[in-house]
XYZ file of C-alpha atoms in Angstrom:
521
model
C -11.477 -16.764 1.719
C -8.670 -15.853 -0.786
C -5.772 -13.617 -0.638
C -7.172 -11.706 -2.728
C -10.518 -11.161 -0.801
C -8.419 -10.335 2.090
C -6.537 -8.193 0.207
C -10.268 -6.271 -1.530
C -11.444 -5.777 2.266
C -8.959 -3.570 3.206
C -10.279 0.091 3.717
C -6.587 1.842 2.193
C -2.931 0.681 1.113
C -1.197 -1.416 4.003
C 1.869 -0.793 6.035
C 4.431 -4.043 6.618
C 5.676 -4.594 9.329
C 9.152 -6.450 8.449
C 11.396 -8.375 10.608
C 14.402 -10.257 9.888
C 12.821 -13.254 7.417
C 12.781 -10.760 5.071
C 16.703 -9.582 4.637
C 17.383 -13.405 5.501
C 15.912 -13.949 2.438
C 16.727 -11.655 -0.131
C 19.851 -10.864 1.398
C 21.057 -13.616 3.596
C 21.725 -11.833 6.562
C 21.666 -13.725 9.760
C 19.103 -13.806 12.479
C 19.797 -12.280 15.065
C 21.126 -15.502 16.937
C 22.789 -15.826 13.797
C 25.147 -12.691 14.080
C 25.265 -13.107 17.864
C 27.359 -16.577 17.029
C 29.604 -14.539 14.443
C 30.476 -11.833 16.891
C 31.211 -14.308 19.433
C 33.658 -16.491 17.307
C 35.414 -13.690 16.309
C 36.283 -12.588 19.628
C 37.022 -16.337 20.494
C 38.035 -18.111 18.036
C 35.770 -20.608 18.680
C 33.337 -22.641 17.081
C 31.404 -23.010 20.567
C 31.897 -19.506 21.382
C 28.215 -18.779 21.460
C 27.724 -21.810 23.509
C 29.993 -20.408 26.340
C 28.063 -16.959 26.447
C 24.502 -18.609 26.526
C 25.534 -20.663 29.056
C 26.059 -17.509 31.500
C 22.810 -16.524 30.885
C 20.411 -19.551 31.012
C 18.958 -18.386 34.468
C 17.613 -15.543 33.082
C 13.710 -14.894 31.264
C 13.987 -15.981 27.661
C 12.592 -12.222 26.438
C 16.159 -10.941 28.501
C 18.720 -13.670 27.654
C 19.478 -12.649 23.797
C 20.124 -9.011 24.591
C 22.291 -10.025 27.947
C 24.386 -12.797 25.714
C 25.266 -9.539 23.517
C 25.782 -7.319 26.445
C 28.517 -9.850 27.419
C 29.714 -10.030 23.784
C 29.854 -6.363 23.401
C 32.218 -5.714 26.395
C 34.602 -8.722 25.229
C 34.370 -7.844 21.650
C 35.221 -3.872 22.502
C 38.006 -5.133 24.634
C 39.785 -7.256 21.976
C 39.044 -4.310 19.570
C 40.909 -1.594 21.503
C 43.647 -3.938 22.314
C 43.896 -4.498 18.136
C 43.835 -8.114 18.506
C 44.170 -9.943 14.936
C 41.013 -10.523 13.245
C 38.907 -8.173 14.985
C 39.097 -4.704 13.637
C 37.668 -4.005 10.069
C 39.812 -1.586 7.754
C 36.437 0.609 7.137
C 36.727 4.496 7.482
C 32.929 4.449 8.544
C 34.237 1.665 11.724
C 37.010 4.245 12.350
C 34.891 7.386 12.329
C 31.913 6.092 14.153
C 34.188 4.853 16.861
C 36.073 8.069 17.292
C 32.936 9.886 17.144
C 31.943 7.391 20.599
C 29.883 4.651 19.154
C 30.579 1.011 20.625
C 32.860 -0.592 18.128
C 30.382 -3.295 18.422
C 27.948 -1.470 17.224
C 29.968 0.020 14.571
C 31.515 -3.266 13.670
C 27.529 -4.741 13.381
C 26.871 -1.971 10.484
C 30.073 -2.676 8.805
C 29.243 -6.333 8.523
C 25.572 -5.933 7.429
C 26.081 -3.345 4.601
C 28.827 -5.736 3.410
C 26.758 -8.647 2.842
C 23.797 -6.880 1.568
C 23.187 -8.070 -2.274
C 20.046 -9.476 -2.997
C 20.350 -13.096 -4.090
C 19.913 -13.546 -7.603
C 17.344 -16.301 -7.223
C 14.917 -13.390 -5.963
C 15.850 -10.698 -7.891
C 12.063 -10.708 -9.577
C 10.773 -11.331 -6.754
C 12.162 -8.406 -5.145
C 11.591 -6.104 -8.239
C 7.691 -6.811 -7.428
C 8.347 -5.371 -4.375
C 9.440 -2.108 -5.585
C 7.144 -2.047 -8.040
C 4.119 -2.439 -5.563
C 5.985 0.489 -3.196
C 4.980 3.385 -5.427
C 1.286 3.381 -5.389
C 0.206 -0.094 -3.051
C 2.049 0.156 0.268
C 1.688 2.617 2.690
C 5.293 2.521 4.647
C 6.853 -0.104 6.477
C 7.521 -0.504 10.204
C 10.918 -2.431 10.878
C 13.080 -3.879 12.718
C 15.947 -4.667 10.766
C 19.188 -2.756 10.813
C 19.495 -2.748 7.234
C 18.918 -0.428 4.476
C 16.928 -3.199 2.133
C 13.521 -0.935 2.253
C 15.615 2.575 1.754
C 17.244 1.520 -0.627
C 13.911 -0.270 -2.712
C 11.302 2.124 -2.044
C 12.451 5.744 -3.151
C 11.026 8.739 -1.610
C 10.160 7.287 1.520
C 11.261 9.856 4.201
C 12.794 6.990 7.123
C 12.649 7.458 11.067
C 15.472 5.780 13.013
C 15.307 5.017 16.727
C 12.365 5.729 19.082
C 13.581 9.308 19.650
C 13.290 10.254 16.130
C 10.174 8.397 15.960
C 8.795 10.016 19.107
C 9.779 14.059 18.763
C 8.710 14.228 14.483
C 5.859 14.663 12.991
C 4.437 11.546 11.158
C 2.805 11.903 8.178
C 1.550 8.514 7.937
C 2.499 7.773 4.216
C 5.621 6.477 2.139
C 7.470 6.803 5.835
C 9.569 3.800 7.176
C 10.123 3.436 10.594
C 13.581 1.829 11.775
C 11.956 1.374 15.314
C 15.260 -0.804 16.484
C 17.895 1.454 14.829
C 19.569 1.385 11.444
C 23.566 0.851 10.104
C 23.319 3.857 9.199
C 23.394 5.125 12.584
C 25.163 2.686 14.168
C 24.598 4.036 17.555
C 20.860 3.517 17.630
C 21.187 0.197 16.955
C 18.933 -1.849 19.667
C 21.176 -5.021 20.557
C 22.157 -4.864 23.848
C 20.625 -5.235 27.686
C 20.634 -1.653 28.248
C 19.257 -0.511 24.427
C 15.864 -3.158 24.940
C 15.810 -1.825 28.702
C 15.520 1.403 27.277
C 13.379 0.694 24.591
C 10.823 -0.546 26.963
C 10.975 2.022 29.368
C 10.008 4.157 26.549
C 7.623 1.294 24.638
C 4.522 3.313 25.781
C 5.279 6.497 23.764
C 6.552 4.292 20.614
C 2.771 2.744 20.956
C 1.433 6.233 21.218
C 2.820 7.219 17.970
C 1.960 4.597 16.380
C -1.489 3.997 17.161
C -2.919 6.076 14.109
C -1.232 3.749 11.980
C -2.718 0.619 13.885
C -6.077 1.959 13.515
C -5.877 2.937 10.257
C -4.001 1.353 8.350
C -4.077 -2.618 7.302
C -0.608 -4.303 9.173
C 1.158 -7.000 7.449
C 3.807 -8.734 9.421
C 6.219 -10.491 7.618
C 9.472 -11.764 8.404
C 8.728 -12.639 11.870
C 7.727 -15.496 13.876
C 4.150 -15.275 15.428
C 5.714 -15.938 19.037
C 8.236 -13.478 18.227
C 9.036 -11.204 21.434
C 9.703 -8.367 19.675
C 6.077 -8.465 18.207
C 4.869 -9.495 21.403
C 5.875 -6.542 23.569
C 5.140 -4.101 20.594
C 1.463 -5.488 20.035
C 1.216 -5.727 24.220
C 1.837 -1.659 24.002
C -0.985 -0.890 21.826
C -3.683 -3.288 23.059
C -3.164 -1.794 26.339
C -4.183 1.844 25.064
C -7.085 0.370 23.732
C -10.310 -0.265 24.810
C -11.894 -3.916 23.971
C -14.082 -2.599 21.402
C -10.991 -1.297 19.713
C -8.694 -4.466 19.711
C -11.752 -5.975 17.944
C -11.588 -3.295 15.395
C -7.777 -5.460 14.868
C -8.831 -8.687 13.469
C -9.354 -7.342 10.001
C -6.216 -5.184 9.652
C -4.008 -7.610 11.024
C -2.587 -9.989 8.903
C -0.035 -12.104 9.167
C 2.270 -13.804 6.631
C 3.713 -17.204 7.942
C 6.400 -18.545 5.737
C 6.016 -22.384 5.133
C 8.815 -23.854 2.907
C 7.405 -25.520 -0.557
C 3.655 -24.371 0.048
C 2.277 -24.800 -2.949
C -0.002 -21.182 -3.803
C -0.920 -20.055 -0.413
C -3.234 -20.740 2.640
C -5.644 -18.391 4.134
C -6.821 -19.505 7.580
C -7.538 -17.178 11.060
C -5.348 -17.463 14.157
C -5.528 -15.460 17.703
C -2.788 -14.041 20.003
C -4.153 -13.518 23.860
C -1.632 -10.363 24.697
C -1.655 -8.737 28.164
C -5.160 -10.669 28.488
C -6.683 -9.958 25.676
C -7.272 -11.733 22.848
C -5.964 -10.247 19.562
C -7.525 -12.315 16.155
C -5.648 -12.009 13.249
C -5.708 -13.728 9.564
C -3.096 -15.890 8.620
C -1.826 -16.524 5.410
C 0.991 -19.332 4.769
C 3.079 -19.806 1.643
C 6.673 -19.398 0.390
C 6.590 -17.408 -2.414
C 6.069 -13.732 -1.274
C 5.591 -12.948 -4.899
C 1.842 -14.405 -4.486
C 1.492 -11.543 -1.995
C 3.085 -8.747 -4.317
C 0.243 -9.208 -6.905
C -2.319 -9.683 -4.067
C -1.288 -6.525 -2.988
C -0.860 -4.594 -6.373
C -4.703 -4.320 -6.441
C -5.041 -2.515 -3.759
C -3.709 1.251 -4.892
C -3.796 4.785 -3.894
C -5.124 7.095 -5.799
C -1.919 9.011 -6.121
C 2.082 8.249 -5.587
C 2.298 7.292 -1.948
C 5.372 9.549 -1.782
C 3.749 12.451 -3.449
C 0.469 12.428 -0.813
C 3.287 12.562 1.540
C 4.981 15.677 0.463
C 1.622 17.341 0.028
C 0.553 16.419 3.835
C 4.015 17.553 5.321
C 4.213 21.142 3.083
C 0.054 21.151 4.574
C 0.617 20.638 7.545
C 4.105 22.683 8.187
C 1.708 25.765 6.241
C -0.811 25.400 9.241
C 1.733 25.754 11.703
C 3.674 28.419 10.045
C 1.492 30.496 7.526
C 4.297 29.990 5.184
C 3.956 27.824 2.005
C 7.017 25.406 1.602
C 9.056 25.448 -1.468
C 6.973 23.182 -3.651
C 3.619 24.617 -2.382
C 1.705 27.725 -3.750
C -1.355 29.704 -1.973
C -3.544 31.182 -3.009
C -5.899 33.753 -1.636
C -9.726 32.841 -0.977
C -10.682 35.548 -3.200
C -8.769 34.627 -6.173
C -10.872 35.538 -9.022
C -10.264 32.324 -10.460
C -11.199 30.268 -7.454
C -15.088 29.686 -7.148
C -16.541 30.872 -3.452
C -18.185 27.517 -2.746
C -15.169 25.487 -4.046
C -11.382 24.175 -1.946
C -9.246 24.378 -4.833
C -6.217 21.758 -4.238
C -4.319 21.725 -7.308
C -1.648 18.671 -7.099
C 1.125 19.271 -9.774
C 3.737 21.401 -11.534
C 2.219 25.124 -11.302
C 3.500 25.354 -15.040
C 1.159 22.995 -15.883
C -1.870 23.738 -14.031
C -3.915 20.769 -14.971
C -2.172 17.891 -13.426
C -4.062 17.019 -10.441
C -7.525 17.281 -12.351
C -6.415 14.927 -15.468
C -6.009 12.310 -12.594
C -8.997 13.399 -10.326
C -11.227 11.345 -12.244
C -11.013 7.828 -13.037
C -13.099 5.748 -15.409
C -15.780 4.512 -12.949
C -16.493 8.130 -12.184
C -16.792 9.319 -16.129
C -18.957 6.498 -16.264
C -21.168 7.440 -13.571
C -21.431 10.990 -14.486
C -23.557 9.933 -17.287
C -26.274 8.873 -15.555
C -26.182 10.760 -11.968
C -24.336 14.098 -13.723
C -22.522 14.039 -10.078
C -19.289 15.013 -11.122
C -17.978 18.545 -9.619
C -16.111 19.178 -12.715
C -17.858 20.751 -15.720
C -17.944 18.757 -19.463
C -15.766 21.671 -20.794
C -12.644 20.902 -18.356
C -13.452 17.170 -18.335
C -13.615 16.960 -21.918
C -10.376 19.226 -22.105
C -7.922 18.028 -19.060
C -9.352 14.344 -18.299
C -10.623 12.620 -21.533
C -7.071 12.618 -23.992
C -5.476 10.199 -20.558
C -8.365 8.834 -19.878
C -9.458 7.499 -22.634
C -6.323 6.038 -24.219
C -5.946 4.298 -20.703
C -9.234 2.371 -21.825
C -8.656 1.636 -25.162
C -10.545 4.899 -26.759
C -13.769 2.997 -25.400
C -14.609 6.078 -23.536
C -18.285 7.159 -24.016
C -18.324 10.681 -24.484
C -20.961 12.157 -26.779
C -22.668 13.094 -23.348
C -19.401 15.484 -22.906
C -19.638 16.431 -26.147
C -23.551 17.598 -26.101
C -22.857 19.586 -23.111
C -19.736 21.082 -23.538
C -18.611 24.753 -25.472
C -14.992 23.001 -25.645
C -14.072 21.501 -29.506
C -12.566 18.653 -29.071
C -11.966 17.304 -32.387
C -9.871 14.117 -30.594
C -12.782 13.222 -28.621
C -15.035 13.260 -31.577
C -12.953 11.702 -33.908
C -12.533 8.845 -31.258
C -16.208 8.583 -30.047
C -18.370 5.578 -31.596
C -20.262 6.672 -34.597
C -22.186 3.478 -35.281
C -23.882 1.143 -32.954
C -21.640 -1.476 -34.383
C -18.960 0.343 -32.798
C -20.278 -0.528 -29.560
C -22.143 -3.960 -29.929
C -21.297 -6.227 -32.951
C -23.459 -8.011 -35.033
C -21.929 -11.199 -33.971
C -23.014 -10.908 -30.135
C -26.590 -9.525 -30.890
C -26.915 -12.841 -32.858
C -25.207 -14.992 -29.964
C -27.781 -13.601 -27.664
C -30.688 -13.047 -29.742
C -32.248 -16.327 -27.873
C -32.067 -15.438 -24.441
C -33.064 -12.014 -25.312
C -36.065 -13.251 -26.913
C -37.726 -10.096 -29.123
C -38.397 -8.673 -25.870
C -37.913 -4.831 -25.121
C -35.150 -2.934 -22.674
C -38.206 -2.837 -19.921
C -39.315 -6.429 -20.566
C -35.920 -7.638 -19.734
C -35.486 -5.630 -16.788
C -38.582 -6.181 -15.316
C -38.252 -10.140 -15.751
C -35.011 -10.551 -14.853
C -34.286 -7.862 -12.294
C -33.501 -10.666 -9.294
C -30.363 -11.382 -10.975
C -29.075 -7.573 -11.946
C -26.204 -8.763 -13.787
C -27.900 -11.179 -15.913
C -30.515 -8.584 -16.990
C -27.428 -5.815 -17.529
C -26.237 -8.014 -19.683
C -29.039 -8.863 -22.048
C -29.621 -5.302 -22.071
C -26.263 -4.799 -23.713
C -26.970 -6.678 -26.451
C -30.132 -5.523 -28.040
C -30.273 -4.867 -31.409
C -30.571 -0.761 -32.127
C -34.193 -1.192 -33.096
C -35.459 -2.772 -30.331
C -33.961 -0.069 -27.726
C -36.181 2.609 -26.246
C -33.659 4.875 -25.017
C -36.348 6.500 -22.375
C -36.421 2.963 -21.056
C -32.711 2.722 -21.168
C -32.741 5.798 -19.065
C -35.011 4.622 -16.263
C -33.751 1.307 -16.133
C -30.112 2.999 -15.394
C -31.296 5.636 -13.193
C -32.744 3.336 -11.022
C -29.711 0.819 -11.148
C -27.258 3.987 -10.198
C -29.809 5.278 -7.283
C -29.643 1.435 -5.584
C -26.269 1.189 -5.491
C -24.339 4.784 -7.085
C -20.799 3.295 -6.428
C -22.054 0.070 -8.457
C -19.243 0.091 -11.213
C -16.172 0.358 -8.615
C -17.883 -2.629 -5.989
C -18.456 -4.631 -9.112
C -15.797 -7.770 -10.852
C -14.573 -7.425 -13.779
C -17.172 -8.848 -16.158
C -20.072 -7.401 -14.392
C -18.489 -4.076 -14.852
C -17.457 -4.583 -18.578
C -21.547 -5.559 -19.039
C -22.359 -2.365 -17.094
C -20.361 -0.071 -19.106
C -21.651 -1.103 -22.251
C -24.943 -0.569 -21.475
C -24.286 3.125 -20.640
C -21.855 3.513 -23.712
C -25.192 2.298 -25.801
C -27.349 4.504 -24.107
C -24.667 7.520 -24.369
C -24.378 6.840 -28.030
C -28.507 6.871 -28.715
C -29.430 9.791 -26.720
C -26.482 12.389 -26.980
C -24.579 11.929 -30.387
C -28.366 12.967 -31.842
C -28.309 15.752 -29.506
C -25.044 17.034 -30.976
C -25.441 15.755 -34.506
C -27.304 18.263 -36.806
């Protein structure tokens, strides 16, 4: 399997969840060992300074020893801060007004240092660009946790949670959200570091699970930036799995994947691995490779039909309306007898009011005007697909769009559309691939070709494309599409690229024959 089959199977956009690999490398923070050691040197002013407080601790369970070496480091470091010995205090207003407001000059110190040193490295700057680029419409929200603002700051209009207690007592809306489930700098006290903040945050780990469970089960998760033994992970993923049944934490395998950085993998490996977690076996996929920019494009395929961040304003102002009865200040409502508002119909318009239109001229995409020629399934009528959908639609695919079906049934001029529709068979299929394929095709009719080489669909869609105008019996044409569409109606979306292309000009030929005669005089 590919990436990019992994990627196709998922049922919606993904959520990452990010740990420290990522900010190490785009930023160059430190792990968290990493800024353990520089804490510790500054308070001692030694190069073994880390040594000396890991030493205290190496009785202790390796899940407990990190955040008891920072315990120790904390009460030195807060000591030596107070006491204003040289090198310790920053000169930062934000240190000074955290501190007097009671946060752990630790603490405050810690998100002082971080925001300091966060500038992505140039050698990833395209990199990370992909990764904005792929936030707006391909990723879901991320689960994190990093201190850092590296996601805030790249994906705009994400709403972000920090801390369990936030996370816990909101409402979720489950799109374009990040969740800073360890804290963030910019709150320096809910930073999770220390003995007592991970004893905490597992006392509580059970209604962080809780919350998060929709997301599990919905959602694709791709971890990246962490280990696969990492604790963190490990006493995250051992608070789900025991909410959920067995048949459930099956349900996993194919949401779950994994992204284990290799250095100088060449493209990437996709291979499966398993985690057994409180006793139960978790499968995941794994995929391995150094340049995250494979995974970017991977992932750029996979969009949402709108702007992740504008589904999430539309859910909360839906939502807060259902508790309230009061529309919010971007949301307008209607009554359900609005004369304009059919009986049988839930109007959602998605847009500016001024404009109206918005949310249908992107309600439809090209698969769907497609299919509408042959099933007539769309709920829109010709008149307000011609008007509001075909001018974007259609320059998004090259003014290929076939459309005299729209035009034959429609009381809406649309001089555009007509100037733009195909007026020739030519203009469909030219003279040069009718004689490329006159061989295969072999003088034989629409029905002929079907009916001989139906047991390869693609191959006969094809051929069928590239019939000459006189040899096409358009009633033919119609049954032989009709019957395609009724085996499989959500054939054009499921299909690749070529396939599709062959499929499409088949019912641009037949949309030319039937309708521009039914419009022409």
């Amino acid at each position: 399997m590919t990436l990019q089959e992994v990627v196709a199977r998922f049922n919606t956009t993904p959520f990452l969840f990010a740990g420290s690999g990522i900010t190490r490398r785009y930023y160059g923070l430190p792990d968290w060992v990493g800024l353990l050691t520089h804490f510790a040197e500054k308070v001692k002013n030694d190069q073994f300074a880390f040594r000396y407080y890991e030493s205290k601790v190496s009785e202790l369970e390796d899940s407990d020893k990190l955040p008891t070496i920072a315990s120790y480091i904390e009460k030195d470091f807060n000591e030596a801060w107070f006491n204003n010995l040289p090198g310790i205090r920053s000169e930062s207003e934000n240190v000074q007004r955290s501190i007097a407001e009671g946060v752990s000059p630790f603490k405050a110190e810690i998100a002082e240092y971080i925001n300091s040193i966060s500038v992505v490295k140039n050698e990833y700057q395209e990199e990370v660009k992909k990764l904005q680029n792929i936030a707006k419409n391909n990723i879901s929200g991320v689960i994190t946790t990093n201190y850092d603002c590296f996601f805030e700051i790249l994906f705009d209009g994400y709403k972000t949670f920090i801390g369990q207690d936030e996370l816990v007592f909101s409402q979720l809306q489950g799109v374009a959200e990040i969740y800073k489930i360890h804290g963030s700098v910019r709150s320096p006290l809910s930073i999770v570091i220390n003995k007592n903040d991970y004893h905490t945050f597992r006392e509580k780990g059970k209604y962080l699970a809780a919350k998060l469970m929709t997301i599990f089960m919905e959602y694709p998760i791709v971890f990246i930036g962490y280990s696969i033994s990492d604790s963190d992970i490990q006493e995250i993923l051992g608070d789900v799995v025991e909410c959920l049944p067995p048949e459930k934490v099956n349900s996993l395998q194919k949401r779950f994947i994994f992204i284990d950085y290799q250095k100088d993998t060449n493209d990437c490996e996709v291979s499966s691995h398993s985690l057994v977690i409180n006793g139960k076996l978790i499968e995941m996929t794994k995929i391995i490779l150094s340049d995250f920019g494979i995974l970017y494009d991977a992932l750029s395929a996979k969009k949402a039909a709108l702007p992740v961040k504008l589904l999430r304003r539309f859910k909360d102002e839906l939502y807060s309306f259902a508790l309230t009865q009061q529309p919010g200040p971007t949301m307008q409502v209607a009554a359900l007898d609005d004369g304009r508002i059919d009986e049988n119909m839930l109007a959602l318009s998605i847009g500016l009011a001024s404009t109206g239109v918005y949310g249908l001229a992107r309600a439809v995409n090209s698969e769907q005007w497609y299919r509408n020629i042959i099933l007539h399934d769309s709920m829109y009528s010709c008149d307000k697909l011609l008007e509001y959908v075909y001018p974007e639609l259609a320059k998004q695919n090259s003014w290929k769009l076939p459309v005299w079906y729209y035009i034959a049934n429609s009381d809406y001029k649309s001089s555009l559309a007509e100037s733009k529709a195909p007026h020739s068979y030519n203009d469909i299929v030219s003279e040069d691939s009718i004689k490329r394929n006159r061989t295969a095709i072999a003088g034989r009719t629409a029905m002929e070709i079907w009916t001989q080489e139906k047991t390869n669909v693609f191959k006969a869609i094809r051929l069928l494309g590239f019939l000459p105008e006189d040899k096409i019996d358009v009633e033919q044409y119609q049954q032989i599409l009709e019957t395609i569409f009724k085996e499989n109606a959500n054939i054009l979306s499921s299909s690749n690229t070529s396939d599709r292309s062959s499929l499409k000009r088949m019912i641009r030929i037949y949309d030319f024959l039937l309708y521009r005669q039914k419009k022409t005089p």
